[in-house]
Amino acid sequence: MSLIITDASRTAKAAQDDADPEARQELARLTRYLAILEDNKKASRFVPDDAALALDMAGFVRNRLRGGRAAPGSPLARLALALVQTSPDAPAQ
């Protein structure tokens, strides 16, 4: 048996692939599903720290206060720091 690949064998294989569009759709669905699983796997490894949570909260508060417009006067990092810092007279939680 010969393992030589000729143009005729490539053409026959390409015709077989084109002949079954249902199999191609199934392969496309499986590929998308595997990509989603990989993204979820990467996302589950992310552990947010206090700084990331504070920046997220600051962005949310800024958007709520400004109605979705960017706040020109207060940088996001300063707002995040204000949300995380505790004052001496604040009650313990």
Steps between C-alpha positions, in 0.01 A plus 500: 500500500635838404495802728572745220250784493414618154293789372224255416480377860493859631221590260299195602545587869394862440191380315411274793535789746280726289242227451398493868404851617329358809831356620669835442232679702539249781878551493451878515264464798747275682783743431298791643404289802863409569602866469232599754616227738859621470393861570302387805800302624722809470238720668464264794871534573469878548477592865409864547699679766392801703642748251313346206175496697552860611562614142189315389292660776645842420409466136147399593457789744644749254261384229204524736593847625573642158216326318737298286718796401870502582591697810763757394599610850551176691735232374383143537790399726428780750133404516595135551734595783226704667267201488753266661653727766344497843473803720605479868152584628322249275340201675668162458323265263 
